[in-house]
XYZ file of C-alpha atoms in Angstrom:
289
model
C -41.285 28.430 33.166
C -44.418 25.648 33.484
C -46.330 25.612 36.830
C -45.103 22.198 38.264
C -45.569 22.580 41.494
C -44.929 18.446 42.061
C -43.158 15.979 39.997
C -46.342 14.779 38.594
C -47.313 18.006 36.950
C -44.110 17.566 34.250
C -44.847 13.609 34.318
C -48.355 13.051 33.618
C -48.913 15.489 30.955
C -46.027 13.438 28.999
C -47.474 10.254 29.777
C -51.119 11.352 28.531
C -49.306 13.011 25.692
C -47.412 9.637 24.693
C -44.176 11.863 24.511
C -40.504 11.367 26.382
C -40.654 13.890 29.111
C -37.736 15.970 27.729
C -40.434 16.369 24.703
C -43.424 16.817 26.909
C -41.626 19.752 28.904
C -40.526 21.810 25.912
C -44.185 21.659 24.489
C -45.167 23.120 28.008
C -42.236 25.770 28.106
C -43.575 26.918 24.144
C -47.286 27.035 25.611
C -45.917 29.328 28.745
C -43.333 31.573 26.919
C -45.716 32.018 23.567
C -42.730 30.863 21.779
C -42.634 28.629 18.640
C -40.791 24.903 19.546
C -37.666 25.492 17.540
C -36.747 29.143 19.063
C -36.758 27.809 22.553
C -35.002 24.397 21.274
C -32.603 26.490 19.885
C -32.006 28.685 22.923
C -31.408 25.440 24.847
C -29.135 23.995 22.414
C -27.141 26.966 22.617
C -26.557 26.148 25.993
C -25.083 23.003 25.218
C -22.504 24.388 22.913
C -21.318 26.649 26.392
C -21.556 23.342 28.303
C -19.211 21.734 25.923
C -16.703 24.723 25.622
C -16.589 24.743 29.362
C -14.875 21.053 29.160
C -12.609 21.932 26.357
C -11.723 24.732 28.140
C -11.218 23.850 31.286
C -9.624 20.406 30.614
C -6.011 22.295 30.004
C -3.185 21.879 31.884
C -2.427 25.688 32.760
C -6.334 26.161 33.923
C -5.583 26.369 37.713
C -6.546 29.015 40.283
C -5.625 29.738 43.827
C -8.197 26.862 45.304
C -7.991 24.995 42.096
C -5.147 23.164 40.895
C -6.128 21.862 37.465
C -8.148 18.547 38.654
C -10.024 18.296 35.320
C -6.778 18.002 33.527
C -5.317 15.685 36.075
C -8.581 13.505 35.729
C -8.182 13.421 32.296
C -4.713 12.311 32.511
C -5.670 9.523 35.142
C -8.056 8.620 31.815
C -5.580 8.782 29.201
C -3.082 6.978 30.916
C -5.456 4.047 32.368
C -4.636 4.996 36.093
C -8.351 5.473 36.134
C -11.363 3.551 33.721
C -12.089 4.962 30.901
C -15.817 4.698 31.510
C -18.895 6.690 31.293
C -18.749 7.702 34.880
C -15.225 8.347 35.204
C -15.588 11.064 32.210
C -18.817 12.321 33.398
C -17.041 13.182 37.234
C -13.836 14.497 34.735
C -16.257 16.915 32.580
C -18.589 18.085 36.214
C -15.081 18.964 37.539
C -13.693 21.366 34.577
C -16.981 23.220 33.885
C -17.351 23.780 38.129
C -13.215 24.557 38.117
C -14.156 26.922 35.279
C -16.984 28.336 36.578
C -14.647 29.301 39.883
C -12.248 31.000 37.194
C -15.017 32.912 36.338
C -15.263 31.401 32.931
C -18.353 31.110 30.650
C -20.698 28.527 31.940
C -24.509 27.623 32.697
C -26.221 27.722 35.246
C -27.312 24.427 35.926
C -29.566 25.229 38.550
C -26.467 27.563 40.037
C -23.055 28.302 39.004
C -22.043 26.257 42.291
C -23.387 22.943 40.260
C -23.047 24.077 37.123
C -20.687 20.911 35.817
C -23.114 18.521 37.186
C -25.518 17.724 34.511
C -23.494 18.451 31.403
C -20.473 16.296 32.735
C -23.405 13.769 33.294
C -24.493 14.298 29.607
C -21.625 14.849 27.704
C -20.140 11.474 28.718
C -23.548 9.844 28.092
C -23.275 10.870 24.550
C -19.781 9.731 24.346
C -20.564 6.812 25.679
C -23.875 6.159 23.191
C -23.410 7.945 20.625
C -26.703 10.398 20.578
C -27.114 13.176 18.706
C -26.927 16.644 20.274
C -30.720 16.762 19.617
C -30.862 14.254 21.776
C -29.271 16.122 24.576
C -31.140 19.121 24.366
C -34.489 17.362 24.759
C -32.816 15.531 27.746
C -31.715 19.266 29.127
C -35.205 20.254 28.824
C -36.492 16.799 31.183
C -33.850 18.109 33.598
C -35.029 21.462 33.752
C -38.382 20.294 34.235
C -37.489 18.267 37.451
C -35.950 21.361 38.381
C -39.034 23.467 38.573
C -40.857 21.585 41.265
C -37.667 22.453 44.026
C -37.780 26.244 42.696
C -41.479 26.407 43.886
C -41.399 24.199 46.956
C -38.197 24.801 48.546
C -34.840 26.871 46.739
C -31.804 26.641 44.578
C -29.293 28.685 46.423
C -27.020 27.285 48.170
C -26.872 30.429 51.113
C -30.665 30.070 51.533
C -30.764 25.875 51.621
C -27.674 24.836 51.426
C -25.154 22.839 48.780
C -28.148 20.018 49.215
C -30.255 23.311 47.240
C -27.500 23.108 44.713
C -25.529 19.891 43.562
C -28.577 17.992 45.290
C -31.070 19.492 42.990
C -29.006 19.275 40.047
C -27.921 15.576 40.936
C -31.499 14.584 40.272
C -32.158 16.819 37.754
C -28.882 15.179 36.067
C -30.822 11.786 37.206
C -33.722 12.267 35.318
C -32.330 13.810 32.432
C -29.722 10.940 31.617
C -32.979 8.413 32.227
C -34.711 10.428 29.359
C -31.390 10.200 26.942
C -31.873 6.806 27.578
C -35.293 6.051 26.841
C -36.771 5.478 30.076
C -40.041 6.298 31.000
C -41.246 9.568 32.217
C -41.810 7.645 35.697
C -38.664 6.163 35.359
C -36.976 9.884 35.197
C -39.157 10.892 38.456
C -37.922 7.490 39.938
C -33.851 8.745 39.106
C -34.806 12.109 40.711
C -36.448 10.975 43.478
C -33.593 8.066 44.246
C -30.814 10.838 43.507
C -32.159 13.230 46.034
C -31.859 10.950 48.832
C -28.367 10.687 48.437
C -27.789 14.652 49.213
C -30.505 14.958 52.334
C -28.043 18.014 54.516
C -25.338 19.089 52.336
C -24.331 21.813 53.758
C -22.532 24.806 51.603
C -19.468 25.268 53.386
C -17.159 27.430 50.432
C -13.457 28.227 51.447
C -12.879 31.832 49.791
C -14.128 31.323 46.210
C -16.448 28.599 45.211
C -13.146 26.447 44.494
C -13.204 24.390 47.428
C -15.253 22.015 48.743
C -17.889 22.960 45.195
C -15.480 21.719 42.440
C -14.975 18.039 43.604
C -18.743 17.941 44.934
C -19.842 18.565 41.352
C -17.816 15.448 40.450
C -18.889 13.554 43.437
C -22.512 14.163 42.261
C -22.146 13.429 38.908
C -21.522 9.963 39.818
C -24.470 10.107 42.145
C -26.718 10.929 39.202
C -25.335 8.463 36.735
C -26.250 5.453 39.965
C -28.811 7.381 40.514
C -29.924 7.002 36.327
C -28.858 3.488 36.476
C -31.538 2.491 39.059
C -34.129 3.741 37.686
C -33.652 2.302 34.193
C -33.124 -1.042 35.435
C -37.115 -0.683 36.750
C -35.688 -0.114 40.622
C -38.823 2.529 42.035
C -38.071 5.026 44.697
C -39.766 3.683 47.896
C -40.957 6.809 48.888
C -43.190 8.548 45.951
C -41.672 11.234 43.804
C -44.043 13.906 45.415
C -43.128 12.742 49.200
C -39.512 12.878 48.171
C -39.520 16.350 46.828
C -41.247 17.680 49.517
C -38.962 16.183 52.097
C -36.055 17.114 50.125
C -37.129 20.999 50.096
C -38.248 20.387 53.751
C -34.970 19.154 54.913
C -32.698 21.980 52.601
C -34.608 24.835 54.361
C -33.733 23.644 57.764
C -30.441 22.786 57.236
C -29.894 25.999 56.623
C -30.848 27.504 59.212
C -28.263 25.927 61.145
C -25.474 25.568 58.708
C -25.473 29.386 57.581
C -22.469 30.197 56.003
C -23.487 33.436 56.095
C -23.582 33.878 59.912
C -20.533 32.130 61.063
C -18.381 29.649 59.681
C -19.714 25.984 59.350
C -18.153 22.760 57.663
C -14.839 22.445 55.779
C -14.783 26.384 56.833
C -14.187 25.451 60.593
C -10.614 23.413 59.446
C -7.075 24.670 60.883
C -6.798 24.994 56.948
C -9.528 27.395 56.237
C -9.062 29.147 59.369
C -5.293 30.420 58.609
C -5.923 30.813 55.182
C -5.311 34.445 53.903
C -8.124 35.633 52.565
C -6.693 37.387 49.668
C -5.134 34.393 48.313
C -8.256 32.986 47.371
C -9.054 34.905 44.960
C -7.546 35.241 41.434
């Protein structure tokens, strides 16, 4: 894993390099690992073949679970049937949903930071690439500028949800989702710190509040965030700058997730959706499948 310790360590390097900053970062995560470029693009692309299996997978009608009544399928449906557009944002929130509702099946999935985001960034980029038509190369070296946006919260503040919060988890993979879908796009390398920086605004408290499994409130919140990256994306590409500075942003962002936290433990005592007449008289065996 590179040593960016800000957001500017992963950008500037690709800027003096002349490279996208999905390129730049795999070039720094051959130099760290002592691995040759195509074994670690390989290992990332065979990520996105689980990403994509997730969707398939989960996008069934008979996928459902005790917290989880088959919302990907019912999304798709809403598609299909033009209750809902059939645009890039309503199949990205569609595709975050099945891979999170899969990952609280226990299915196959990636960690993307945690298995309590997991369908944020590959719902986000798998309906980009429907939507443009890129090449799974494409994606992978657009995985690789999200990862690298990742790296930065990892060293400054966390990714788990019990220690920071959801904000540690769909937050950080919002923007990491942000950035990456900026890259698949062409933008800038300051235009993907821009998308990250914008994207974690929107997140600044969530609180990780889980009802039994990691069903309910994480499933829908993975969709919810999707969307937030793709606006998030959007902004950025259009030339809209964060107001505050990438580095000032992250820092805040890890600042505010580790005292949220300490608050809002869910470990300690119950917090959030958790507090509902709902939650409260819900037997805790039939939570689990």
């Amino acid at each position: 894993m590179p040593a960016y310790y800000k957001i500017t360590d992963a950008v500037r390097p690709a800027e003096e390099r002349g490279l996208s900053l999905g390129r730049s970062v795999l070039i720094d995560e051959c130099e760290e690992s002592r691995l040759d470029e195509q074994t670690v693009f390989d290992k990332m692309k065979k990520q996105l073949l689980v990403m994509r299996q997730a969707v398939e997978d989960a996008s069934k009608p008979e996928v459902k679970g005790p917290l989880y009544y088959g919302d990907a399928y019912k999304i798709k449906q809403g598609i299909e049937k033009g209750v809902i557009p059939n645009d890039m944002t309503a199949r990205a929130v569609q595709k975050a949903i099945a891979v999170n509702g899969w990952n609280s099946l226990s299915g196959k999935v990636v960690a993307t930071p945690t298995g309590g985001s997991c369908g944020i960034l590959p719902g986000v980029l798998l309906a980009a690439q429907e939507e443009w038509g890129c090449s799974d190369d494409d994606v992978v070296y657009a995985m690789f500028a999200g990862a690298g946006m990742g790296i930065p919260i990892a060293y400054n503040g966390t990714l788990s949800g019990s220690v920071g919060g959801c904000q540690a988890e769909c937050g950080s993979a919002s923007a990491m989702a942000a950035a990456a879908l900026v890259d698949l796009r062409g933008g800038s390398p300051r235009q993907c710190a821009d998308a990250f920086a914008i994207a974690c605004k929107a997140s600044l408290g969530l609180i990780c509040d889980p009802i039994g499994t990691v069903s309910c409130p994480c499933v829908k919140r993975n969709g919810m965030f999707a969307a937030v990256a793709i606006s998030a994306a959007y902004m950025a590409l259009s030339g809209v700058e964060s107001i505050i500075p990438p580095d000032e942003m992250l820092m805040a962002f890890c600042s505010v997730s580790l005292e949220v936290a300490k608050k809002f433990n869910k470990l300690e005592y119950r917090v959030g959706v958790q507090t509902t007449p709902f939650a409260m008289n819900l037997d805790p065996k039939a939570t689990h499948h």
